[in-house]
XYZ file of N, CA and C in Angstrom:
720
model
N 6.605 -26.731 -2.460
C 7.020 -25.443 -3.023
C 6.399 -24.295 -2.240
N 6.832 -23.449 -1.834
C 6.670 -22.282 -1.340
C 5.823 -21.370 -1.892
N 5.109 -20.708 -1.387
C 4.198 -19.893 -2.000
C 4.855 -18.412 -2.343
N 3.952 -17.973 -3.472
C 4.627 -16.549 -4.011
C 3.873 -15.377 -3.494
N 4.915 -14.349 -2.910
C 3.918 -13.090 -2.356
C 4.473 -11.883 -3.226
N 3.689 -11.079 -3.970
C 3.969 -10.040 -4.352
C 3.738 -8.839 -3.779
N 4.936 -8.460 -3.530
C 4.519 -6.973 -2.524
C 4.664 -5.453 -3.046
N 3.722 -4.799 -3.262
C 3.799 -3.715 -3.945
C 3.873 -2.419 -3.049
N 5.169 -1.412 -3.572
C 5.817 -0.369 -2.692
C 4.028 0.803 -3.104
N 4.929 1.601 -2.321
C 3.856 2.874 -2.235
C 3.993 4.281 -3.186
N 3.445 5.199 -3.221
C 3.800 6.350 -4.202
C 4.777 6.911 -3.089
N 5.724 7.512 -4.489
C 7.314 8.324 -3.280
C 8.339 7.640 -3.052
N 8.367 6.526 -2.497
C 9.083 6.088 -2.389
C 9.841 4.824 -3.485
N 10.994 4.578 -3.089
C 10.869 3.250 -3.818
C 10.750 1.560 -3.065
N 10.833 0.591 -3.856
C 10.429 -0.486 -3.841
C 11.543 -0.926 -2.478
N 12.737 -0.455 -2.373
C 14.064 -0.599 -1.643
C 13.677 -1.043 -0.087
N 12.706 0.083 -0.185
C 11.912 0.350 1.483
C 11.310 -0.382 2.472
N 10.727 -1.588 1.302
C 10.002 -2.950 1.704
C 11.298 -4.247 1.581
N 11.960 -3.837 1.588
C 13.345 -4.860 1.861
C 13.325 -5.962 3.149
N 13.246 -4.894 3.758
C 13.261 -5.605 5.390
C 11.966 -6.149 5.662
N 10.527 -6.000 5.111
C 9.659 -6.371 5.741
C 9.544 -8.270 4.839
N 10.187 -7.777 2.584
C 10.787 -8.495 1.956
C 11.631 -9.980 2.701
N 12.322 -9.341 3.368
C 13.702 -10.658 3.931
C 12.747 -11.312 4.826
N 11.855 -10.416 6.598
C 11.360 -10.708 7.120
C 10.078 -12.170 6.772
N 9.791 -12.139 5.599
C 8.823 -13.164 5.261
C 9.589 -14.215 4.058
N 10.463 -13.888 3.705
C 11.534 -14.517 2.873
C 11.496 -16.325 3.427
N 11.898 -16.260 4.516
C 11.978 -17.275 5.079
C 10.796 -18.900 4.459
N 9.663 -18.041 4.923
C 8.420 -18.926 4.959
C 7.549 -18.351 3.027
N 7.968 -17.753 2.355
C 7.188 -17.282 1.193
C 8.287 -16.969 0.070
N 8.372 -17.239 -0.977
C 8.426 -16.143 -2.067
C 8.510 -15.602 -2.081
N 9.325 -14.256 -1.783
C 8.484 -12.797 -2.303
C 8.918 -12.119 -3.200
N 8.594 -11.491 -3.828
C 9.033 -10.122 -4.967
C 8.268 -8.788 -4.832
N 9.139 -7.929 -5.176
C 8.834 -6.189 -4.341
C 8.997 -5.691 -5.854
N 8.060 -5.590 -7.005
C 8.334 -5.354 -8.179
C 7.737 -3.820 -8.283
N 8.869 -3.060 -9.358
C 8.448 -1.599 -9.185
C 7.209 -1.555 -9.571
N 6.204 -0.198 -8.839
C 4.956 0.489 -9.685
C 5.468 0.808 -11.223
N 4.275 0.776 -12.027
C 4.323 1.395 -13.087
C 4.982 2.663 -13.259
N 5.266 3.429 -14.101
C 5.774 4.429 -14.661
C 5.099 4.983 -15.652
N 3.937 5.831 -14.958
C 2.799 5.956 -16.327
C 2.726 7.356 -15.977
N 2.320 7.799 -17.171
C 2.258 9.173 -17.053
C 0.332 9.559 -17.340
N -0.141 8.484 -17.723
C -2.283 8.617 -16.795
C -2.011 8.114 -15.425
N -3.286 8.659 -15.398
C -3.553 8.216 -14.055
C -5.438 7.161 -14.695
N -5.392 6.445 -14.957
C -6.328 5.527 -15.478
C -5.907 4.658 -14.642
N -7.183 4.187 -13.933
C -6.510 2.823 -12.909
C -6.562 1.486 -13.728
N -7.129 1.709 -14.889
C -7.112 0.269 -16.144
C -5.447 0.082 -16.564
N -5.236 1.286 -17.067
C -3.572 1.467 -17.476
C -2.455 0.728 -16.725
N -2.809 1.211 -15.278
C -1.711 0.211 -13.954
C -1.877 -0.399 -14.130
N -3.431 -0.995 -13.641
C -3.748 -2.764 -13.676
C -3.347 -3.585 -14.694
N -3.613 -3.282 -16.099
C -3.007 -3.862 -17.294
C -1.711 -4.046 -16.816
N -0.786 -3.015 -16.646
C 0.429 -3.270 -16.827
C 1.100 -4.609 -15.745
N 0.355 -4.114 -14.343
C 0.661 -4.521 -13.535
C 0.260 -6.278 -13.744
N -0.958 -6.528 -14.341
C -1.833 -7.781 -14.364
C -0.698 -8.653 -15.711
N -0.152 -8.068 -16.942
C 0.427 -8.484 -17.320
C 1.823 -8.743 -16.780
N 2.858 -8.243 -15.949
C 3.912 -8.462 -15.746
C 3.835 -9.156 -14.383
N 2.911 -9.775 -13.897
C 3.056 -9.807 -12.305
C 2.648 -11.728 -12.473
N 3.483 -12.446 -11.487
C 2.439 -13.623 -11.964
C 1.296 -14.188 -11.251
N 0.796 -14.939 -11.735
C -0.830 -15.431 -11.255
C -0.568 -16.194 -10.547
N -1.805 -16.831 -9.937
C -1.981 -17.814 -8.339
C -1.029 -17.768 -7.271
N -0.725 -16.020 -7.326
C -0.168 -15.764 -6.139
C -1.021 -14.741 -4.717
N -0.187 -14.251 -3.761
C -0.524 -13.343 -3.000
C -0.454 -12.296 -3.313
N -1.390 -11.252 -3.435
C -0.959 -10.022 -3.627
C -0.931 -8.876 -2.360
N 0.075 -8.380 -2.290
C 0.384 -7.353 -0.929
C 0.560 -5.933 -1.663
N 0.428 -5.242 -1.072
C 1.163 -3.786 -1.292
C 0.999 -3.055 0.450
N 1.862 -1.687 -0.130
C 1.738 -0.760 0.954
C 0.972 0.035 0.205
N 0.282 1.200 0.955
C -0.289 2.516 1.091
C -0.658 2.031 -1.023
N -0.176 3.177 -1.666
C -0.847 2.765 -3.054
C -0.909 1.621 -3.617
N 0.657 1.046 -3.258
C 0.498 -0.329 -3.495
C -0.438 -1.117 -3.020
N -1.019 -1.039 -1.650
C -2.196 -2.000 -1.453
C -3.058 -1.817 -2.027
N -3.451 -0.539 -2.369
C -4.693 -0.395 -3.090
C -5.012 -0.803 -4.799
N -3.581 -0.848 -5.581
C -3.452 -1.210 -6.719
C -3.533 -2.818 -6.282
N -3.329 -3.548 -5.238
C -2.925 -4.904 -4.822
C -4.805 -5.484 -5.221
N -5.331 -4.473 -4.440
C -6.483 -5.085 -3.867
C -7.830 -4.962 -5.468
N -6.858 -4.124 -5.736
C -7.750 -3.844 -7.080
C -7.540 -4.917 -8.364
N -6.490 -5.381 -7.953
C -5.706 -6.191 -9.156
C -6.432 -7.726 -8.013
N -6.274 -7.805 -7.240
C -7.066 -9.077 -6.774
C -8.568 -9.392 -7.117
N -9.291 -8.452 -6.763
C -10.918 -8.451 -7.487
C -10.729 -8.647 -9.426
N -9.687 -8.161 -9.554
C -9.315 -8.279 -11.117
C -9.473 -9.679 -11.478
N -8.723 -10.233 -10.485
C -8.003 -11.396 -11.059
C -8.738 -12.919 -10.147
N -9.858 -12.180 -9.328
C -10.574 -13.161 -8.806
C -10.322 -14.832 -8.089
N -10.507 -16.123 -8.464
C -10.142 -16.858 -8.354
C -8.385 -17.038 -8.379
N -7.841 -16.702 -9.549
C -6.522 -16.695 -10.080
C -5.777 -15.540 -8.585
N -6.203 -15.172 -7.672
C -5.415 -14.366 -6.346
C -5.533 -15.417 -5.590
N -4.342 -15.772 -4.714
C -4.555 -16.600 -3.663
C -5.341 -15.993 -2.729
N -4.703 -14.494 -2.006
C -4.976 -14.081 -0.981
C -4.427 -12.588 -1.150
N -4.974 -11.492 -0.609
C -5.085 -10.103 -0.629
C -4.622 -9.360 0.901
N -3.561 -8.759 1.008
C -2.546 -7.968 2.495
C -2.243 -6.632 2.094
N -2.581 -5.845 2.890
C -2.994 -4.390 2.296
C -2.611 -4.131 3.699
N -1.480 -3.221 3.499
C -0.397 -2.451 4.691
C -0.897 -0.622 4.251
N -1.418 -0.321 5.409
C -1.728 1.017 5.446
C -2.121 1.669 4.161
N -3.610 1.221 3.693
C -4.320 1.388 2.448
C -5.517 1.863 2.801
N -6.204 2.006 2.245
C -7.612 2.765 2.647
C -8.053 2.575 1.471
N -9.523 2.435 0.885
C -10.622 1.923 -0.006
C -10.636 2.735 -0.918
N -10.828 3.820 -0.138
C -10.572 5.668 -0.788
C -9.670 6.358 -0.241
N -8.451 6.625 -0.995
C -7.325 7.872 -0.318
C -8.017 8.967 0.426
N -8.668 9.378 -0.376
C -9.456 10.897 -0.676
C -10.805 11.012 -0.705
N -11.158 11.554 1.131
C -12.051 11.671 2.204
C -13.701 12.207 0.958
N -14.522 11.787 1.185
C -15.691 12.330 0.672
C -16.874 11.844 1.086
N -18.421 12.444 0.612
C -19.533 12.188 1.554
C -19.707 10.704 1.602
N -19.456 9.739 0.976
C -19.551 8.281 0.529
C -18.481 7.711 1.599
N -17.405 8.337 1.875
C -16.333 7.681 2.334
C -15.194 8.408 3.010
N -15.921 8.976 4.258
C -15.286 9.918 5.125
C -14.343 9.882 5.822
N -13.837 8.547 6.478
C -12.282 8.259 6.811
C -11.087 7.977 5.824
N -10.952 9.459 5.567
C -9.334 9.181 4.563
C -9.219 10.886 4.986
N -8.126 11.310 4.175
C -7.460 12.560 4.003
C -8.738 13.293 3.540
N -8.266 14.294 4.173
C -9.566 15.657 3.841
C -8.968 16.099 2.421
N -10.512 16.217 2.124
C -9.731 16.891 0.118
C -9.122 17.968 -0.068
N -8.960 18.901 0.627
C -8.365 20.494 1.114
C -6.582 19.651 1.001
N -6.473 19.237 2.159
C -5.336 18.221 2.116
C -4.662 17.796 1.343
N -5.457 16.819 0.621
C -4.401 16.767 -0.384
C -4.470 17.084 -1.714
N -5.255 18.128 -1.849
C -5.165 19.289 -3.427
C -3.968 20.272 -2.975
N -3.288 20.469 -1.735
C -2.312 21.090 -1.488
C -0.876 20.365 -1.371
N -0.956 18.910 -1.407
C -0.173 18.488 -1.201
C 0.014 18.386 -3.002
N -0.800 18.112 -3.758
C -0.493 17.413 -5.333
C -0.198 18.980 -5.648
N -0.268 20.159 -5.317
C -0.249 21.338 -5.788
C 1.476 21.799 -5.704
N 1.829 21.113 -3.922
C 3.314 21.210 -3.713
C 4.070 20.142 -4.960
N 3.261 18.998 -5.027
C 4.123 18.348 -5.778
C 4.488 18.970 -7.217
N 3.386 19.705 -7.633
C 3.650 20.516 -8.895
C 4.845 21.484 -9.036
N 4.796 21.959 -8.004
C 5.589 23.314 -7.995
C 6.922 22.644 -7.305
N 7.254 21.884 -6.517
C 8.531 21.215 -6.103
C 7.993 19.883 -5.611
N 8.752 18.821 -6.919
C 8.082 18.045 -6.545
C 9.167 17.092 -4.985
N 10.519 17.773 -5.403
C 11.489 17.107 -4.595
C 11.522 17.158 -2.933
N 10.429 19.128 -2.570
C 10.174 18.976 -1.306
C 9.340 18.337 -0.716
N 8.169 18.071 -2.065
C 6.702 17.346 -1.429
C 7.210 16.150 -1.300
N 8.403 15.307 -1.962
C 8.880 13.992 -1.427
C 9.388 13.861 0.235
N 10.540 14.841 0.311
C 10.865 15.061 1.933
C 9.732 15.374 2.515
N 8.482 16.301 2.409
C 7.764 16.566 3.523
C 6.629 15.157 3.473
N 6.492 14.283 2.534
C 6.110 12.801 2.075
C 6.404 12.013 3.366
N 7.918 11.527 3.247
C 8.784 10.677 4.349
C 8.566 11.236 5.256
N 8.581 12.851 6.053
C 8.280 12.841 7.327
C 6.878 12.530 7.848
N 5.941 12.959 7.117
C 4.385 12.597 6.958
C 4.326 11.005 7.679
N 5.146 10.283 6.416
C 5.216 8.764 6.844
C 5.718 8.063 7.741
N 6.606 8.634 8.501
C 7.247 8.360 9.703
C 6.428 8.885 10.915
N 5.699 10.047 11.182
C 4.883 10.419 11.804
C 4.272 9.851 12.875
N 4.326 9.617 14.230
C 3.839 8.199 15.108
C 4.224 7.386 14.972
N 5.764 7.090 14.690
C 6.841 5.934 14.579
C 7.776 6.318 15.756
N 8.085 5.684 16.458
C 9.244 6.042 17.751
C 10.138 7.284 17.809
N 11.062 6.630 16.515
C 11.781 7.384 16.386
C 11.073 8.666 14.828
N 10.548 8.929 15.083
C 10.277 10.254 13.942
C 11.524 10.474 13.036
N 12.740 10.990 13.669
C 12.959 12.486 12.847
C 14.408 10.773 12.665
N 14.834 9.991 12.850
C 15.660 9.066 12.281
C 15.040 8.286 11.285
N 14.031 7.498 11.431
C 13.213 7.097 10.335
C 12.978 8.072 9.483
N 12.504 9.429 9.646
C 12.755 10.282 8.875
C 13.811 10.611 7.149
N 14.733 10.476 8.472
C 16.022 10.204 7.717
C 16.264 9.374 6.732
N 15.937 7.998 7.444
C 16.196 6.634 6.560
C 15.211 6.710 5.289
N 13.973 7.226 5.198
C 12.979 7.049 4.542
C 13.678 7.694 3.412
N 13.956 9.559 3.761
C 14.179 10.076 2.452
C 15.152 9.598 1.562
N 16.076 8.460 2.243
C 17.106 7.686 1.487
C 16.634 6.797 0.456
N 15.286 6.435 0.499
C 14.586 5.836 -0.791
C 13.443 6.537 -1.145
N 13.436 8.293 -1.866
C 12.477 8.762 -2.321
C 12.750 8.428 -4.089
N 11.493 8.127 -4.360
C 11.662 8.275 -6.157
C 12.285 9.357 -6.463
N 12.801 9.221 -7.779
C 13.046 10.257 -8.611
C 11.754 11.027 -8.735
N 12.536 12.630 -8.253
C 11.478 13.619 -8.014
C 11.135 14.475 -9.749
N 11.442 13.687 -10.721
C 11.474 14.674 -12.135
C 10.437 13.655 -12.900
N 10.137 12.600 -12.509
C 8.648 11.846 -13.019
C 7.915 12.165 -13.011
N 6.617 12.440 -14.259
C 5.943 12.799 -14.349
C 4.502 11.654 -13.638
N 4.939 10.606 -13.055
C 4.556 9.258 -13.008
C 4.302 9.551 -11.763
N 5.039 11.017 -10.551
C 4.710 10.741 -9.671
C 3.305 11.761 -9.266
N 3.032 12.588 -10.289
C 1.948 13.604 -10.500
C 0.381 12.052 -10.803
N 0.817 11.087 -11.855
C -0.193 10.368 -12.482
C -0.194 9.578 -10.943
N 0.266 8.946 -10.450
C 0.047 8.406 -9.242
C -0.718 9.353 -8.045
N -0.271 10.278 -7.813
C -1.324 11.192 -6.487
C -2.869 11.376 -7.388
N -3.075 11.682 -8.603
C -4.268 11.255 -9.783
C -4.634 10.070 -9.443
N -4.158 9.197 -9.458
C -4.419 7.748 -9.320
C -4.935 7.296 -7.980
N -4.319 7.664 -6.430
C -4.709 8.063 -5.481
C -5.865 8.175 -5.357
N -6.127 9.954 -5.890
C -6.923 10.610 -5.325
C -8.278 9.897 -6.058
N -8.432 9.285 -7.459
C -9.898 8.579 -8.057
C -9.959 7.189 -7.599
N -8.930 6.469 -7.432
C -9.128 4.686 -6.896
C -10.615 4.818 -6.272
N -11.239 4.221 -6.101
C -12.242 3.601 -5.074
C -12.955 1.813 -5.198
N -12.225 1.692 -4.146
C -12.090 0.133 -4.077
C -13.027 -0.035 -3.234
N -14.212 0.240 -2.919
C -15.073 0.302 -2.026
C -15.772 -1.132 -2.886
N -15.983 -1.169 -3.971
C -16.856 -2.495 -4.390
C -15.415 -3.432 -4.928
N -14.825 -3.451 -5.210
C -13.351 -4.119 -5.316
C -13.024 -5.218 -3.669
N -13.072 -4.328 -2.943
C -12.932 -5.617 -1.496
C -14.225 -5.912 -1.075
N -15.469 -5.379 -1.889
C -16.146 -6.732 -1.746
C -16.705 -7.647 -2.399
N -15.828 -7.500 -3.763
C -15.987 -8.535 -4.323
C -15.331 -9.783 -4.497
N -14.309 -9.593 -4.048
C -13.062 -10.296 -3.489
C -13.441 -11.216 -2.777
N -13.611 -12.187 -3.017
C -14.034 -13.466 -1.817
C -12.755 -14.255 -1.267
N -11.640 -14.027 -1.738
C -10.224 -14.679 -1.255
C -10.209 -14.004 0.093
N -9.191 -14.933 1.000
C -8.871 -14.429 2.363
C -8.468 -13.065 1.749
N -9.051 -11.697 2.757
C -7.944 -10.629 3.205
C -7.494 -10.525 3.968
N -6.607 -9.299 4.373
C -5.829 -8.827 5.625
C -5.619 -7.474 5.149
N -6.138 -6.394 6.111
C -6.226 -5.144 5.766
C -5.032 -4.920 7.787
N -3.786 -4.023 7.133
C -3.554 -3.762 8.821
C -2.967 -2.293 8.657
N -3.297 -1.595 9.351
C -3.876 -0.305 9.485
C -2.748 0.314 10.959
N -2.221 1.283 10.999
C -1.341 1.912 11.805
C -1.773 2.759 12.766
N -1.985 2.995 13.799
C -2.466 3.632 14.755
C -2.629 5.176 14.598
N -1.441 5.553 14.637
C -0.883 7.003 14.451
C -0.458 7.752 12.960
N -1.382 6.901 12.324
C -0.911 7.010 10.333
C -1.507 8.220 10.167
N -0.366 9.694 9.842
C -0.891 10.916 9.243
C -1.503 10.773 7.869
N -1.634 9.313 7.217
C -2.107 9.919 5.625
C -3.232 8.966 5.698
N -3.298 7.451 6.478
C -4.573 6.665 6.231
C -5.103 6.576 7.679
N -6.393 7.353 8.082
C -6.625 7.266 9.683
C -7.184 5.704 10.105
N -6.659 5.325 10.860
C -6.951 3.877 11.125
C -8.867 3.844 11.537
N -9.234 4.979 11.713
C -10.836 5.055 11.984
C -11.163 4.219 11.060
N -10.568 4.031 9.915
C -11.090 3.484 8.651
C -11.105 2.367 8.746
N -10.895 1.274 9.828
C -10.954 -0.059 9.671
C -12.547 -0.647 10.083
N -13.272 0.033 11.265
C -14.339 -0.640 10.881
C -15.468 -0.708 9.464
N -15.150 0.733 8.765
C -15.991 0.581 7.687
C -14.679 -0.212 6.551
N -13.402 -0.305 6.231
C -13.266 -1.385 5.702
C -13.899 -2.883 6.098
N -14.001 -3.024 7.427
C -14.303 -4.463 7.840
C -15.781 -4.641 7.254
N -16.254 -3.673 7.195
C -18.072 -3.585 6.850
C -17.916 -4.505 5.216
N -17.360 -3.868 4.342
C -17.122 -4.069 3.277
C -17.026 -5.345 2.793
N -15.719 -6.352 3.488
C -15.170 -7.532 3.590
C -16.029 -8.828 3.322
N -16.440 -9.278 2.299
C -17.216 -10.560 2.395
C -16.399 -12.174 3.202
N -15.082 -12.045 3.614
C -14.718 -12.841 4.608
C -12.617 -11.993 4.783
N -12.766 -11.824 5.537
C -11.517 -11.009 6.323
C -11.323 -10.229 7.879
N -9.944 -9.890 7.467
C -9.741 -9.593 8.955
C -9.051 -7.777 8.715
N -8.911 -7.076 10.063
C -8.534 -5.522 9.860
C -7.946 -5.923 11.251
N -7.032 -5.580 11.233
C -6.208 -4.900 12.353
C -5.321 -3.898 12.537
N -5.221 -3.119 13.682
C -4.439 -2.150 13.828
C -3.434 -1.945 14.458
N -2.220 -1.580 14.019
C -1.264 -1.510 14.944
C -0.584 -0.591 15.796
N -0.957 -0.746 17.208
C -0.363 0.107 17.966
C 1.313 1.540 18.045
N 1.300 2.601 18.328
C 2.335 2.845 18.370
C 3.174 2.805 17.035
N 2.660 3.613 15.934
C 3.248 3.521 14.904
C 2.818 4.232 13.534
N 3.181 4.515 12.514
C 2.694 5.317 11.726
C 2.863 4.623 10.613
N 2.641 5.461 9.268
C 2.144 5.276 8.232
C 3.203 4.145 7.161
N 5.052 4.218 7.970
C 5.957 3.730 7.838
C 5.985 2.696 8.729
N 5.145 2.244 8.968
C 5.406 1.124 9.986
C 5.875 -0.171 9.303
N 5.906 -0.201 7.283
C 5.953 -1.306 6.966
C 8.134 -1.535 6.855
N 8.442 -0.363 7.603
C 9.910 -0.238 7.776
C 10.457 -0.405 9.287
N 9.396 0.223 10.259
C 9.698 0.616 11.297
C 9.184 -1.058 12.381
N 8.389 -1.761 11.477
C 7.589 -2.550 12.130
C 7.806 -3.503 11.002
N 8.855 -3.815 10.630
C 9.057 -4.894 9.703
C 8.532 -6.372 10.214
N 9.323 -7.103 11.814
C 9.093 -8.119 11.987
C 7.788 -8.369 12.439
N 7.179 -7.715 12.814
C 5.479 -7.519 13.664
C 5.023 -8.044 12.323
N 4.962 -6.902 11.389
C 4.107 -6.839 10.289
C 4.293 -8.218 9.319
N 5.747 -8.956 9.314
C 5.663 -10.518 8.579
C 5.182 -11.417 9.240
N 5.277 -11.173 11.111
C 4.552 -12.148 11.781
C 3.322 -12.386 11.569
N 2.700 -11.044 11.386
C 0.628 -10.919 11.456
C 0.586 -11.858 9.837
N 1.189 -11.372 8.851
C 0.678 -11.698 7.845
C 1.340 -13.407 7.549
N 2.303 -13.903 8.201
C 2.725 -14.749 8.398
C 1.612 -16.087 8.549
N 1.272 -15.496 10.002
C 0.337 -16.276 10.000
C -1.143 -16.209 9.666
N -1.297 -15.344 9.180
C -2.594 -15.426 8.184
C -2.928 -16.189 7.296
N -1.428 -15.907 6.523
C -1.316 -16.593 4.790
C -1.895 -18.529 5.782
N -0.925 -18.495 7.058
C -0.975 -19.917 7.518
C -2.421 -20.276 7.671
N -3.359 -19.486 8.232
C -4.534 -19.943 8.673
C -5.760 -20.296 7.306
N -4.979 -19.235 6.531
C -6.014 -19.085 5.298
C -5.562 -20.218 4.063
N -4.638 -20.848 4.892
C -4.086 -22.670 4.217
C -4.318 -23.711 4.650
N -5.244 -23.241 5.922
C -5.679 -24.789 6.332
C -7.054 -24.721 6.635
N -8.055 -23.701 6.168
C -9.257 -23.778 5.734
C -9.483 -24.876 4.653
């Protein structure tokens, strides 16, 4: 029987987006791309509950960008009961501070959750270009991206940049003793890949890599790369 990977989308967008990276590992895994919550806290107990109840056990857990970080949080959750933990352009802490200085400067993004207040439908478009950003093609990925933005009238997408901005998974991946895989984008405007050696610091047994030539959307733009790396991970971390 095939193993199960759960892959969790990012804030902004929807679940649609991870399709291709979805099919790409289809082959060799399980997978399911199940929506984020729809919460209107931002309590990271609230997700996890929801998420820990509807999601099933003795599997993989993946996400992108929030999704990895709800992934990785729900893995230390769930301890033994996680096979294995894949975190696509995530960071420990969204939101840069003296403890944990490679992420977004806090100036940054109190202006970005401020746009989202006041329109939340442009802070989605100026979102997707953000995320495409150091992807080949920019301003076409561009394109494709804003074709799966959430509904911009959720109040779920205000509790999520909340959710964001307090996560800190800094003792979460290392308590985690299951294989990880943290892979990190070269040219990512929202998670700076600087951040992989102090994720790697963290890691009580895992791997960080970065990928060349590519941005924060790379889990669209870099679909087959990104099922290969984790491809064979899941493989190596099965014959330990």
């Amino acid at each position: 029987m095939r193993e199960t990977l759960i892959l969790l989308p990012g804030w902004g967008l929807d679940g649609a987006l991870l399709q291709p990276l979805a099919k790409a590992l289809g082959g060799d895994m399980q997978v399911q791309v199940p929506a984020l919550p729809r919460l209107s806290s931002a309590a990271a107990a609230d997700w996890l509950d929801e998420l820990d109840t509807r999601l099933p056990h003795d599997c993989w857990l993946a996400g992108w960008s929030l999704g990895g970080m709800l992934a990785a949080a729900l893995a230390a959750r769930r301890g033994e009961r996680c096979r294995g933990l894949i975190t696509l352009a995530s960071n420990a802490c969204f939101v840069a501070s003296a403890a944990w200085p490679t992420a977004m400067p806090a100036q940054t993004y109190a202006a970005f959750y401020e746009g989202c207040q006041e329109n939340a439908g442009a802070t989605l478009k100026r979102f997707a270009m953000l995320c495409a950003q150091g992807c080949a093609d920019t301003r076409g990925l561009s394109r494709q991206l804003q074709n799966h933005l959430a509904p911009s009238d959720e109040p779920s997408l205000l509790a999520g940049l909340r959710l964001l901005a307090s996560l800190d998974n800094r003792a979460a991946l290392a308590a985690f003793t299951g294989p990880q895989l943290h892979l990190l984008a070269e040219q990512d405007a929202l998670v700076p890949a600087a951040a992989g050696d102090a994720l790697l610091a963290l890691l009580p047994t895992g791997e960080v890599d970065v990928l060349e030539a590519c941005g924060h959307a790379f889990v669209l733009d870099q679909a087959d790369a990104l099922a290969a790396l984790m491809l064979d991970f899941i493989c190596e971390a099965n014959d330990v």
